[in-house]
């Protein structure tokens, strides 16, 4: 087919303006981070008397939860600094994206604040990721602690800055002896190695609630950086610049109040996007309320997990002490650890704080 000189010239002109169109105002050029984060950066250890920034980057909170969080923080010998928009409500979110970003950035920028402690998870943290000031966070490394929806912040901050953040209780959690002991050990007392046993309280509940029971699908010992969090969030970030790269890592996952078919979908997504067999090990927490819902026919939670765990050749366990439960231990993201299925322990192989 012949092309006239005029048509060819028009085609060249169109090609010439493509870069300018991509850079037009209102379009944000998003840089994809490397598949691996930059050098691991550890926040300064927490000390008694330090100030904790109490924020709500996801779901909205209540005065009752704020009061409980203040008691928790002060009982640890720490001071409380509330975010400016802590009490905001915007639908089921704790204010607008801009308000939630303001509080998170302000706490990282405040030299008196040594730790950021979200009051709850909920929903909404994923909307902050493209707007976070990662340069500010990199210049002011601090402890960030939380679970559930806070997973989105953990994965994105780790991917963009290399900062170790912590999957553990939120500020309004009930701090029983087990979560308090292991949280403080990880945040306040850096050790060359620290072994965490699973909570006896969870094992006792397994008598009447089978999903609290620990199962070893594949035994053995594995070493690698800890990576993961709430399953729905880890899955939601697959294919984005903030996706969890769990190749060679101990992948930990937990969920709550989700039907087995959703668990299956999210596990399949992680398998398709990265490959579960590329992890060094899989550690699934206690997934409370994740049995069949209203279906007449449904796989159980264990049957669903086994679809994905049985074909693996690496250590794989379920029912470990992480998740939306009272007795959970604190996991430092990116820190090297060893999972021992025979001893049912996780050993941190380096300090998580400086």
Short mmCIF file of C-alpha atoms in Angstrom, two decimals:
data_model
loop_
_atom_site.label_atom_id
_atom_site.label_comp_id
_atom_site.label_asym_id
_atom_site.label_seq_id
_atom_site.Cartn_x
_atom_site.Cartn_y
_atom_site.Cartn_z
CA UNK A 1 0.00 0.00 0.00
CA UNK A 2 1.35 3.44 -0.99
CA UNK A 3 1.41 6.26 1.51
CA UNK A 4 1.37 9.84 0.30
CA UNK A 5 4.10 12.23 1.39
CA UNK A 6 1.49 14.34 3.18
CA UNK A 7 0.20 11.34 5.18
CA UNK A 8 3.75 10.26 6.03
CA UNK A 9 4.60 13.78 7.22
CA UNK A 10 1.48 13.83 9.41
CA UNK A 11 2.45 10.49 10.93
CA UNK A 12 5.96 11.80 11.78
CA UNK A 13 4.47 14.90 13.37
CA UNK A 14 2.16 12.80 15.55
CA UNK A 15 5.08 10.69 16.74
CA UNK A 16 7.03 13.79 17.63
CA UNK A 17 4.39 15.06 20.06
CA UNK A 18 3.88 11.76 21.92
CA UNK A 19 6.52 12.44 24.63
CA UNK A 20 5.10 15.90 25.21
CA UNK A 21 1.62 14.45 25.63
CA UNK A 22 2.90 11.99 28.20
CA UNK A 23 4.44 14.83 30.19
CA UNK A 24 1.36 17.05 29.95
CA UNK A 25 0.14 18.68 33.18
CA UNK A 26 -2.19 16.50 35.20
CA UNK A 27 -0.44 13.28 34.27
CA UNK A 28 1.93 11.95 36.86
CA UNK A 29 4.92 9.99 35.64
CA UNK A 30 5.29 7.07 38.03
CA UNK A 31 8.71 5.55 38.39
CA UNK A 32 8.64 1.82 38.96
CA UNK A 33 10.95 0.85 41.79
CA UNK A 34 13.51 -1.90 41.31
CA UNK A 35 12.44 -5.48 41.97
CA UNK A 36 14.49 -5.40 45.16
CA UNK A 37 14.53 -2.51 47.65
CA UNK A 38 17.58 -0.45 48.31
CA UNK A 39 19.86 -1.32 51.22
CA UNK A 40 17.98 -2.37 54.36
CA UNK A 41 17.54 0.58 56.73
CA UNK A 42 16.69 0.01 60.39
CA UNK A 43 14.92 2.64 62.51
CA UNK A 44 16.35 3.73 65.87
CA UNK A 45 15.25 1.56 68.77
CA UNK A 46 12.34 2.66 70.93
CA UNK A 47 13.12 3.78 74.48
CA UNK A 48 10.88 4.41 77.44
CA UNK A 49 9.89 8.06 77.56
CA UNK A 50 9.83 8.35 73.75
CA UNK A 51 6.92 9.99 71.95
CA UNK A 52 4.58 7.92 69.80
CA UNK A 53 2.59 9.45 66.96
CA UNK A 54 -1.00 8.17 67.08
CA UNK A 55 -2.50 8.27 63.56
CA UNK A 56 -5.35 6.80 61.53
CA UNK A 57 -4.10 6.24 57.96
CA UNK A 58 -6.92 3.85 57.06
CA UNK A 59 -10.33 3.38 58.67
CA UNK A 60 -12.00 5.92 60.94
CA UNK A 61 -11.77 5.57 64.71
CA UNK A 62 -13.81 6.40 67.81
CA UNK A 63 -13.22 8.16 71.10
CA UNK A 64 -13.36 4.81 72.86
CA UNK A 65 -10.56 3.43 70.69
CA UNK A 66 -8.51 6.60 71.12
CA UNK A 67 -8.82 6.32 74.89
CA UNK A 68 -7.76 2.66 74.76
CA UNK A 69 -4.79 3.49 72.54
CA UNK A 70 -3.64 6.24 74.91
CA UNK A 71 -3.78 3.79 77.83
CA UNK A 72 -1.77 1.25 75.83
CA UNK A 73 0.92 3.75 74.89
CA UNK A 74 1.24 5.28 78.34
CA UNK A 75 1.32 1.85 80.02
CA UNK A 76 4.49 1.15 78.02
CA UNK A 77 6.16 4.22 79.50
CA UNK A 78 5.70 6.21 76.27
CA UNK A 79 4.17 9.59 75.46
CA UNK A 80 1.30 10.21 73.03
CA UNK A 81 1.10 12.76 70.24
CA UNK A 82 -2.20 12.67 68.37
CA UNK A 83 -2.43 13.36 64.68
CA UNK A 84 -4.23 16.57 63.70
CA UNK A 85 -6.89 14.63 61.77
CA UNK A 86 -7.12 11.57 64.04
CA UNK A 87 -10.84 12.11 64.62
CA UNK A 88 -11.85 12.89 61.03
CA UNK A 89 -14.46 10.74 59.29
CA UNK A 90 -14.92 10.53 55.52
CA UNK A 91 -17.19 7.61 54.71
CA UNK A 92 -15.51 4.65 56.39
CA UNK A 93 -12.10 6.34 56.12
CA UNK A 94 -10.33 8.47 58.73
CA UNK A 95 -10.59 11.65 56.69
CA UNK A 96 -9.64 12.39 53.11
CA UNK A 97 -6.49 11.08 51.46
CA UNK A 98 -4.89 14.51 51.97
CA UNK A 99 -5.76 14.58 55.68
CA UNK A 100 -4.42 11.10 56.31
CA UNK A 101 -1.25 11.88 54.36
CA UNK A 102 -0.78 15.07 56.37
CA UNK A 103 -0.71 13.21 59.68
CA UNK A 104 1.57 10.47 58.43
CA UNK A 105 4.05 12.94 56.91
CA UNK A 106 3.89 15.23 59.95
CA UNK A 107 4.81 12.38 62.29
CA UNK A 108 7.77 11.33 60.13
CA UNK A 109 8.94 14.96 59.98
CA UNK A 110 8.54 15.64 63.72
CA UNK A 111 11.96 15.11 65.39
CA UNK A 112 10.31 14.38 68.75
CA UNK A 113 8.27 11.45 67.42
CA UNK A 114 10.15 8.14 67.45
CA UNK A 115 7.39 5.76 66.43
CA UNK A 116 4.22 5.90 64.32
CA UNK A 117 1.43 3.71 65.63
CA UNK A 118 -1.79 3.50 63.60
CA UNK A 119 -4.83 3.18 65.81
CA UNK A 120 -6.41 0.57 63.53
CA UNK A 121 -6.33 -0.91 60.04
CA UNK A 122 -9.69 -0.86 58.34
CA UNK A 123 -9.42 0.28 54.73
CA UNK A 124 -7.86 3.08 52.72
CA UNK A 125 -4.08 2.83 53.14
CA UNK A 126 -3.64 1.67 49.55
CA UNK A 127 -4.90 5.08 48.37
CA UNK A 128 -1.94 6.79 50.04
CA UNK A 129 0.85 4.88 48.32
CA UNK A 130 1.21 6.94 45.14
CA UNK A 131 1.27 10.16 47.19
CA UNK A 132 3.66 9.25 50.01
CA UNK A 133 6.81 11.36 50.38
CA UNK A 134 9.29 8.49 50.33
CA UNK A 135 12.25 10.89 50.42
CA UNK A 136 10.95 12.31 53.71
CA UNK A 137 10.54 8.81 55.14
CA UNK A 138 14.03 7.82 53.98
CA UNK A 139 15.54 10.88 55.70
CA UNK A 140 13.62 10.23 58.94
CA UNK A 141 13.58 6.47 59.56
CA UNK A 142 11.16 5.62 62.36
CA UNK A 143 9.25 2.63 63.65
CA UNK A 144 5.90 2.01 61.98
CA UNK A 145 3.84 -0.72 63.67
CA UNK A 146 0.52 -2.24 62.68
CA UNK A 147 -1.24 -5.03 60.80
CA UNK A 148 -4.25 -5.63 58.54
CA UNK A 149 -4.67 -2.65 56.16
CA UNK A 150 -1.32 -1.23 57.35
CA UNK A 151 0.21 -3.99 55.20
CA UNK A 152 -0.07 -1.62 52.22
CA UNK A 153 2.18 0.92 53.96
CA UNK A 154 4.65 -1.76 55.04
CA UNK A 155 5.12 -3.12 51.53
CA UNK A 156 5.31 0.24 49.78
CA UNK A 157 7.71 1.83 52.28
CA UNK A 158 9.95 -1.22 52.23
CA UNK A 159 9.97 -1.30 48.42
CA UNK A 160 10.72 2.41 48.00
CA UNK A 161 13.06 3.07 50.94
CA UNK A 162 14.32 -0.24 52.38
CA UNK A 163 13.06 0.83 55.82
CA UNK A 164 12.22 -1.99 58.21
CA UNK A 165 8.64 -1.59 59.42
CA UNK A 166 6.75 -3.88 61.76
CA UNK A 167 3.70 -6.11 61.28
CA UNK A 168 2.18 -6.33 64.75
CA UNK A 169 -0.48 -4.92 67.07
CA UNK A 170 -2.23 -1.65 66.28
CA UNK A 171 -2.46 1.01 68.96
CA UNK A 172 -5.99 0.00 70.01
CA UNK A 173 -5.18 -3.72 70.26
CA UNK A 174 -5.60 -5.54 73.56
CA UNK A 175 -2.00 -5.94 74.74
CA UNK A 176 -1.93 -9.27 76.53
CA UNK A 177 1.38 -10.58 77.91
CA UNK A 178 2.42 -12.48 74.77
CA UNK A 179 2.06 -9.64 72.21
CA UNK A 180 3.49 -7.10 74.65
CA UNK A 181 6.56 -9.21 75.45
CA UNK A 182 7.55 -9.90 71.86
CA UNK A 183 6.67 -6.42 70.61
CA UNK A 184 8.89 -4.74 73.19
CA UNK A 185 11.72 -7.22 72.66
CA UNK A 186 11.79 -6.50 68.92
CA UNK A 187 11.37 -2.72 69.18
CA UNK A 188 13.36 -1.90 72.32
CA UNK A 189 16.01 -4.56 72.84
CA UNK A 190 18.04 -5.27 69.69
CA UNK A 191 19.73 -8.68 69.87
CA UNK A 192 21.94 -10.57 67.39
CA UNK A 193 19.32 -13.34 67.42
CA UNK A 194 15.88 -13.58 68.99
CA UNK A 195 13.66 -16.68 68.99
CA UNK A 196 9.89 -16.33 69.10
CA UNK A 197 7.76 -19.35 70.14
CA UNK A 198 4.12 -19.55 69.17
CA UNK A 199 1.54 -18.48 71.77
CA UNK A 200 0.32 -21.21 74.11
CA UNK A 201 -2.96 -19.33 74.45
CA UNK A 202 -3.70 -19.93 70.77
CA UNK A 203 -2.90 -23.64 71.06
CA UNK A 204 -5.32 -23.97 73.97
CA UNK A 205 -8.11 -22.45 71.89
CA UNK A 206 -7.51 -25.04 69.16
CA UNK A 207 -9.37 -27.64 71.25
CA UNK A 208 -12.68 -25.89 70.57
CA UNK A 209 -11.69 -23.78 67.55
CA UNK A 210 -9.75 -25.94 65.07
CA UNK A 211 -8.53 -23.00 62.97
CA UNK A 212 -6.29 -22.03 65.91
CA UNK A 213 -4.38 -25.31 65.54
CA UNK A 214 -0.87 -25.30 64.06
CA UNK A 215 -0.37 -27.55 61.05
CA UNK A 216 2.85 -28.49 59.32
CA UNK A 217 2.12 -29.11 55.64
CA UNK A 218 5.83 -29.43 54.77
CA UNK A 219 8.41 -29.70 57.53
CA UNK A 220 11.92 -28.37 57.70
CA UNK A 221 13.87 -25.21 58.36
CA UNK A 222 14.19 -22.21 56.04
CA UNK A 223 16.06 -18.91 56.16
CA UNK A 224 15.23 -15.67 54.38
CA UNK A 225 13.91 -12.13 54.84
CA UNK A 226 10.42 -11.85 56.29
CA UNK A 227 7.90 -10.55 53.78
CA UNK A 228 4.10 -10.44 53.61
CA UNK A 229 1.13 -9.36 55.69
CA UNK A 230 -2.62 -9.36 55.19
CA UNK A 231 -3.40 -11.66 52.26
CA UNK A 232 -5.95 -9.43 50.53
CA UNK A 233 -3.52 -6.48 50.58
CA UNK A 234 -0.50 -8.50 49.47
CA UNK A 235 -2.65 -9.79 46.61
CA UNK A 236 -4.08 -6.34 45.78
CA UNK A 237 -0.57 -4.95 45.31
CA UNK A 238 0.54 -7.74 42.97
CA UNK A 239 1.35 -6.22 39.59
CA UNK A 240 1.83 -2.71 41.02
CA UNK A 241 5.10 -0.87 41.73
CA UNK A 242 4.63 -1.75 45.42
CA UNK A 243 4.18 -5.51 45.05
CA UNK A 244 5.82 -7.83 47.57
CA UNK A 245 8.87 -9.50 46.12
CA UNK A 246 8.91 -12.69 48.16
CA UNK A 247 11.43 -14.62 46.07
CA UNK A 248 13.74 -16.33 48.56
CA UNK A 249 11.74 -14.88 51.46
CA UNK A 250 9.73 -16.34 54.31
CA UNK A 251 6.30 -15.31 53.07
CA UNK A 252 3.86 -14.75 55.92
CA UNK A 253 0.14 -14.29 55.30
CA UNK A 254 -2.97 -13.79 57.41
CA UNK A 255 -6.64 -13.02 56.81
CA UNK A 256 -9.93 -12.61 58.66
CA UNK A 257 -13.64 -13.04 57.85
CA UNK A 258 -13.14 -14.11 54.25
CA UNK A 259 -14.68 -17.14 52.51
CA UNK A 260 -12.39 -19.94 51.29
CA UNK A 261 -13.07 -19.13 47.63
CA UNK A 262 -11.61 -15.65 48.17
CA UNK A 263 -8.59 -17.11 49.94
CA UNK A 264 -8.13 -19.39 46.93
CA UNK A 265 -8.39 -16.46 44.49
CA UNK A 266 -5.80 -14.36 46.32
CA UNK A 267 -3.37 -17.23 46.78
CA UNK A 268 -3.72 -18.04 43.09
CA UNK A 269 -2.98 -14.42 42.21
CA UNK A 270 0.26 -14.51 44.20
CA UNK A 271 1.19 -17.80 42.58
CA UNK A 272 0.55 -16.41 39.09
CA UNK A 273 2.32 -13.11 39.74
CA UNK A 274 5.49 -14.30 41.50
CA UNK A 275 5.18 -18.02 42.16
CA UNK A 276 4.68 -19.42 45.65
CA UNK A 277 7.35 -22.01 44.92
CA UNK A 278 9.90 -19.20 44.70
CA UNK A 279 9.52 -18.36 48.39
CA UNK A 280 11.92 -19.88 50.91
CA UNK A 281 8.95 -20.87 53.10
CA UNK A 282 5.28 -20.06 53.68
CA UNK A 283 3.91 -19.19 57.10
CA UNK A 284 0.14 -18.73 57.29
CA UNK A 285 -1.31 -17.24 60.44
CA UNK A 286 -4.59 -17.86 62.23
CA UNK A 287 -7.32 -16.94 59.75
CA UNK A 288 -10.29 -16.42 62.03
CA UNK A 289 -13.75 -16.38 60.46
CA UNK A 290 -12.48 -17.77 57.15
CA UNK A 291 -14.73 -20.81 56.92
CA UNK A 292 -17.50 -21.33 54.35
CA UNK A 293 -20.13 -18.60 54.32
CA UNK A 294 -23.53 -19.33 52.77
CA UNK A 295 -22.50 -21.77 50.07
CA UNK A 296 -24.22 -25.16 50.06
CA UNK A 297 -20.95 -26.71 48.94
CA UNK A 298 -17.55 -25.30 49.86
CA UNK A 299 -14.02 -26.36 50.61
CA UNK A 300 -12.81 -25.77 54.15
CA UNK A 301 -10.07 -23.27 54.89
CA UNK A 302 -7.47 -26.04 55.34
CA UNK A 303 -8.49 -27.72 52.09
CA UNK A 304 -8.21 -24.39 50.30
CA UNK A 305 -4.77 -23.61 51.72
CA UNK A 306 -3.57 -27.12 50.90
CA UNK A 307 -4.36 -26.57 47.22
CA UNK A 308 -1.50 -24.08 47.24
CA UNK A 309 0.77 -25.45 49.97
CA UNK A 310 0.79 -29.17 49.20
CA UNK A 311 2.50 -28.86 45.77
CA UNK A 312 5.40 -26.88 47.28
CA UNK A 313 8.75 -28.35 48.23
CA UNK A 314 9.60 -25.71 50.84
CA UNK A 315 8.56 -25.57 54.52
CA UNK A 316 4.90 -24.58 54.82
CA UNK A 317 2.85 -24.14 57.97
CA UNK A 318 -0.53 -22.76 59.04
CA UNK A 319 -1.99 -21.57 62.34
CA UNK A 320 1.04 -19.60 63.49
CA UNK A 321 0.57 -16.71 65.92
CA UNK A 322 -0.04 -13.87 63.49
CA UNK A 323 -3.27 -12.34 62.28
CA UNK A 324 -6.39 -10.61 63.56
CA UNK A 325 -5.95 -12.25 66.95
CA UNK A 326 -5.09 -11.11 70.44
CA UNK A 327 -1.96 -13.21 70.85
CA UNK A 328 0.22 -12.22 67.91
CA UNK A 329 3.95 -11.58 67.67
CA UNK A 330 5.63 -8.66 65.91
CA UNK A 331 7.31 -9.29 62.55
CA UNK A 332 10.00 -6.92 61.19
CA UNK A 333 9.60 -6.60 57.44
CA UNK A 334 12.74 -7.47 55.47
CA UNK A 335 14.76 -8.77 58.43
CA UNK A 336 16.40 -12.15 57.95
CA UNK A 337 14.87 -14.94 59.99
CA UNK A 338 14.70 -18.71 60.29
CA UNK A 339 11.47 -20.70 60.38
CA UNK A 340 11.81 -24.02 62.20
CA UNK A 341 8.71 -26.17 61.76
CA UNK A 342 9.86 -28.85 64.21
CA UNK A 343 10.37 -26.37 67.05
CA UNK A 344 7.47 -24.20 65.83
CA UNK A 345 9.55 -21.06 66.18
CA UNK A 346 10.64 -18.02 64.21
CA UNK A 347 14.14 -16.75 64.99
CA UNK A 348 15.21 -13.26 63.96
CA UNK A 349 18.82 -13.55 62.80
CA UNK A 350 19.67 -9.87 63.19
CA UNK A 351 18.40 -6.88 65.17
CA UNK A 352 15.39 -5.14 63.68
CA UNK A 353 16.26 -1.71 65.12
CA UNK A 354 19.51 0.21 65.44
#
